[in-house]
Amino acid sequence: MKLIIGNKAYSSWSLRGWLACKQSGLPFEEVVVPLYDEEWDKRREGDEFAPSSGKVPILWDGDAVVWDSLAIVEYLADKVGRARFWPEDEAARAMARSMAAEMHSSFAALRRKHSMNIRQIFPAKRPDDDVLADLSRIMELWAQARARFGSGGDFLFGEFGAADIMFAPVCTRIVTYSLPAPRFAAAYISAVLSHPFMQDWIAGAQAEDWVLGQFEQPAA
Ligand SMILES: N[C@@H](CCC(=O)N[C@@H](CS)C(=O)NCC(=O)O)C(=O)O
């Protein structure tokens, strides 16, 4: 398999696709392309980028191509078995799937105003109300998952899985922008950031020397 991703410092959807590949346990070749560099417009018109219309992540597996982070999770879960990604318990799985889908479709204010930047930590500043509303909803979801289904480990549904993969860039954003988080959430964030896959990604981000000014500002 070949996974095409953007900068590890900035590309949150790439992080999700990459974590899914790691979680699958399958070998894969990783190709990192610098987002928005001078070759970007030309590169994204190439055949390898055509299925996603130029967005990353894109997973190529022989003739099969999957180009959206949540679809990559589901494709790999089909390939290696659901248990690596989703809880066994039906009620837990229903909630995990709903949370992953909500992460994929929602929280636009948090995503837009606090773009992922793995390498920075900005001083705390009162977030906008729409960002606070997103955070409040996320905290409610995390608290419910941890309280109802998290007793088997440090992650949302106990063991590391698809829901954690989808929320991993929220964890990094809370740290980067010193956003408010209750104590239980701080413990969860610490578990996610300490996970060996995340440590591997963070080291990759630190080693990159591409800098994109639009992602290097503290939120307005
Ligand atoms: N819904 C897609 C989003 C993919 C996406 O927007 N990726 C961004 C990078 S994080 C991208 O490729 N941006 C480049 C562009 O739009 O030109 C997913 O879940 O994978």
Coordinates of C-alpha atoms and ligand atoms in Angstrom, one line a residue:
M1 CA 0.0 0.0 0.0
K2 CA 1.1 3.6 -0.6
L3 CA -0.2 6.5 1.5
I4 CA 0.2 10.0 0.2
I5 CA 0.0 12.6 2.9
G6 CA 0.7 16.3 3.4
N7 CA 3.1 18.0 5.9
K8 CA 3.1 16.2 9.2
A9 CA 3.2 19.6 11.0
Y10 CA 0.0 20.8 9.5
S11 CA -2.1 18.2 7.8
S12 CA -4.7 16.9 10.2
W13 CA -6.6 14.7 7.8
S14 CA -3.3 13.2 6.7
L15 CA -2.6 12.4 10.4
R16 CA -5.9 10.5 10.6
G17 CA -5.2 8.5 7.4
W18 CA -1.7 7.7 8.6
L19 CA -2.8 6.6 12.1
A20 CA -5.3 4.3 10.4
C21 CA -2.6 2.7 8.3
K22 CA -0.4 2.3 11.4
Q23 CA -3.3 0.8 13.3
S24 CA -4.0 -1.7 10.6
G25 CA -0.6 -3.3 11.2
L26 CA -0.1 -3.6 7.4
P27 CA 3.1 -2.5 5.8
F28 CA 2.8 0.7 3.7
E29 CA 4.9 3.2 1.9
E30 CA 4.5 6.7 3.1
V31 CA 4.9 9.6 0.6
V32 CA 4.9 13.1 2.2
V33 CA 4.2 16.0 -0.2
P34 CA 4.7 19.6 0.9
L35 CA 1.3 21.3 0.8
Y36 CA 1.0 24.5 -1.2
D37 CA 4.6 24.6 -2.3
E38 CA 5.4 26.0 -5.8
E39 CA 4.8 22.5 -7.3
W40 CA 1.5 22.0 -5.5
D41 CA -0.9 23.0 -8.3
K42 CA 0.9 20.9 -10.8
R43 CA 1.4 17.9 -8.5
R44 CA -2.3 17.7 -7.5
E45 CA -3.2 17.5 -11.2
G46 CA -1.2 14.3 -11.5
D47 CA -2.8 10.8 -11.9
E48 CA -2.0 9.8 -8.3
F49 CA -4.0 12.8 -7.0
A50 CA -6.9 12.6 -9.5
P51 CA -9.3 10.4 -7.4
S52 CA -9.3 12.9 -4.5
S53 CA -9.3 16.0 -6.8
G54 CA -5.9 16.9 -5.3
K55 CA -6.5 16.4 -1.5
V56 CA -4.6 14.3 0.9
P57 CA -4.6 11.7 2.4
I58 CA -4.9 9.2 -0.5
L59 CA -4.3 5.5 0.0
W60 CA -3.4 3.3 -3.0
D61 CA -3.7 -0.4 -2.6
G62 CA -3.0 -2.0 -6.0
D63 CA -6.0 -1.0 -8.1
A64 CA -8.0 0.2 -5.2
V65 CA -7.8 3.8 -4.1
V66 CA -9.3 5.4 -1.0
W67 CA -9.1 9.1 -0.5
D68 CA -10.8 10.3 2.6
S69 CA -9.6 9.8 6.1
L70 CA -12.8 8.1 7.4
A71 CA -13.1 5.9 4.3
I72 CA -9.4 4.9 4.8
V73 CA -10.3 3.8 8.4
E74 CA -13.3 1.7 7.1
Y75 CA -11.3 0.3 4.2
L76 CA -8.5 -0.9 6.5
A77 CA -11.0 -2.2 9.1
D78 CA -12.6 -4.3 6.3
K79 CA -9.1 -5.6 5.3
V80 CA -7.7 -6.5 8.7
G81 CA -10.8 -7.0 10.8
R82 CA -13.0 -4.6 12.7
A83 CA -11.6 -5.3 16.1
R84 CA -8.5 -3.2 15.5
F85 CA -10.6 -0.2 14.9
W86 CA -14.0 -0.4 16.5
P87 CA -15.2 -1.7 19.9
E88 CA -16.7 -5.2 20.1
D89 CA -19.7 -4.1 22.2
E90 CA -22.6 -3.1 19.9
A91 CA -23.6 0.0 21.9
A92 CA -20.0 1.1 22.2
R93 CA -19.4 0.6 18.5
A94 CA -22.5 2.6 17.7
M95 CA -21.3 5.5 19.7
A96 CA -17.7 5.2 18.4
R97 CA -19.0 5.3 14.8
S98 CA -21.2 8.3 15.5
M99 CA -18.4 10.2 17.2
A100 CA -16.0 9.5 14.3
A101 CA -18.6 10.6 11.8
E102 CA -19.4 13.7 13.8
M103 CA -15.7 14.6 14.0
H104 CA -15.5 14.2 10.2
S105 CA -18.5 16.4 9.5
S106 CA -18.5 19.0 12.2
F107 CA -16.5 21.3 14.5
A108 CA -15.8 23.7 11.6
A109 CA -15.0 26.7 13.9
L110 CA -12.3 24.8 15.8
R111 CA -10.9 23.3 12.7
R112 CA -10.8 26.6 10.8
K113 CA -9.7 29.0 13.5
H114 CA -7.2 26.7 15.2
S115 CA -5.5 24.8 12.4
M116 CA -3.2 22.0 13.3
N117 CA 0.4 22.9 14.0
I118 CA 2.3 20.1 15.7
R119 CA 5.4 22.2 16.3
Q120 CA 4.0 25.2 18.1
I121 CA 2.5 26.0 21.6
F122 CA 0.8 29.4 21.7
P123 CA -0.2 31.2 24.9
A124 CA -3.8 30.8 26.1
K125 CA -6.3 33.3 24.8
R126 CA -10.1 33.3 25.2
P127 CA -11.4 31.3 22.2
D128 CA -14.3 32.6 20.1
D129 CA -17.8 31.5 21.2
D130 CA -18.2 29.2 18.3
V131 CA -14.9 27.4 19.1
L132 CA -16.0 27.1 22.8
A133 CA -19.3 25.5 21.6
D134 CA -17.3 23.0 19.5
L135 CA -15.0 22.2 22.4
S136 CA -18.0 21.9 24.8
R137 CA -19.6 19.3 22.5
I138 CA -16.3 17.4 22.1
M139 CA -15.8 17.3 25.9
E140 CA -19.3 16.0 26.3
L141 CA -18.7 13.2 23.8
W142 CA -15.3 12.3 25.3
A143 CA -16.7 12.3 28.8
Q144 CA -19.6 10.0 27.8
A145 CA -17.3 7.6 25.9
R146 CA -14.8 7.4 28.7
A147 CA -17.5 7.0 31.5
R148 CA -19.6 4.4 29.6
F149 CA -17.0 2.4 27.7
G150 CA -13.5 3.5 28.6
S151 CA -12.7 1.3 31.6
G152 CA -10.5 -1.1 29.6
G153 CA -7.8 1.5 28.9
D154 CA -6.8 5.1 28.6
F155 CA -8.6 5.8 25.3
L156 CA -12.2 6.8 24.4
F157 CA -13.4 3.2 24.2
G158 CA -10.6 1.7 26.3
E159 CA -8.1 0.5 23.7
F160 CA -6.8 2.9 21.0
G161 CA -9.1 2.8 18.0
A162 CA -10.8 4.6 15.2
A163 CA -12.5 7.2 17.4
D164 CA -9.1 8.2 18.9
I165 CA -7.7 8.3 15.4
M166 CA -10.4 10.8 14.3
F167 CA -10.0 13.0 17.4
A168 CA -6.1 12.9 17.6
P169 CA -5.8 16.3 15.8
V170 CA -8.2 17.8 18.3
C171 CA -5.8 16.7 21.1
T172 CA -2.8 18.4 19.3
R173 CA -4.9 21.6 18.8
I174 CA -5.8 21.8 22.4
V175 CA -2.1 21.7 23.3
T176 CA -1.0 24.0 20.5
Y177 CA -3.5 26.8 21.3
S178 CA -3.5 26.2 25.1
L179 CA -7.3 25.6 24.9
P180 CA -9.3 24.9 28.0
A181 CA -9.8 21.2 28.9
P182 CA -11.1 19.5 32.0
R183 CA -8.8 17.2 34.0
F184 CA -10.2 14.0 32.5
A185 CA -9.6 15.4 29.0
A186 CA -6.0 16.4 29.8
A187 CA -5.4 12.8 30.9
Y188 CA -6.9 11.5 27.7
I189 CA -4.9 14.0 25.6
S190 CA -1.7 12.9 27.3
A191 CA -2.5 9.2 26.5
V192 CA -3.1 10.1 22.9
L193 CA 0.1 12.2 22.5
S194 CA 2.2 9.5 24.3
H195 CA 1.0 6.8 22.0
P196 CA 3.9 5.4 20.0
F197 CA 2.2 6.2 16.7
M198 CA 1.7 9.8 17.7
Q199 CA 5.3 10.1 19.0
D200 CA 6.5 8.8 15.6
W201 CA 4.3 11.4 13.8
I202 CA 5.4 14.3 16.1
A203 CA 9.1 13.4 15.5
G204 CA 8.4 13.5 11.8
A205 CA 6.7 16.9 12.1
Q206 CA 9.6 18.2 14.1
A207 CA 12.1 17.0 11.5
E208 CA 10.3 18.8 8.6
D209 CA 11.7 22.2 7.5
W210 CA 8.7 23.3 5.4
V211 CA 7.1 26.4 7.1
L212 CA 3.7 27.7 6.0
G213 CA 3.0 31.2 7.4
Q214 CA -0.8 30.8 7.3
F215 CA -0.6 28.0 9.9
E216 CA 2.0 29.7 12.1
Q217 CA -0.3 32.4 13.6
P218 CA -1.9 32.1 17.1
A219 CA -5.7 32.1 16.5
A220 CA -7.1 35.7 16.0
Ligands
LIG1 N1 -12.5 15.1 4.1 C1 -11.1 14.9 3.7 C2 -10.4 16.2 3.8 C3 -9.0 16.2 3.1 C4 -8.4 17.5 3.1 O1 -9.1 18.6 3.1 N2 -7.0 17.6 3.1 C5 -6.3 18.8 3.1 C6 -5.0 18.7 3.9 S1 -5.3 18.4 5.6 C7 -5.8 19.1 1.7 O2 -5.5 18.2 0.9 N3 -5.8 20.4 1.3 C8 -5.2 20.7 0.1 C9 -6.1 21.4 -0.9 O3 -7.4 21.5 -0.6 O4 -5.7 21.9 -1.9 C10 -10.5 13.7 4.5 O5 -11.2 13.4 5.5 O6 -9.5 13.2 4.2

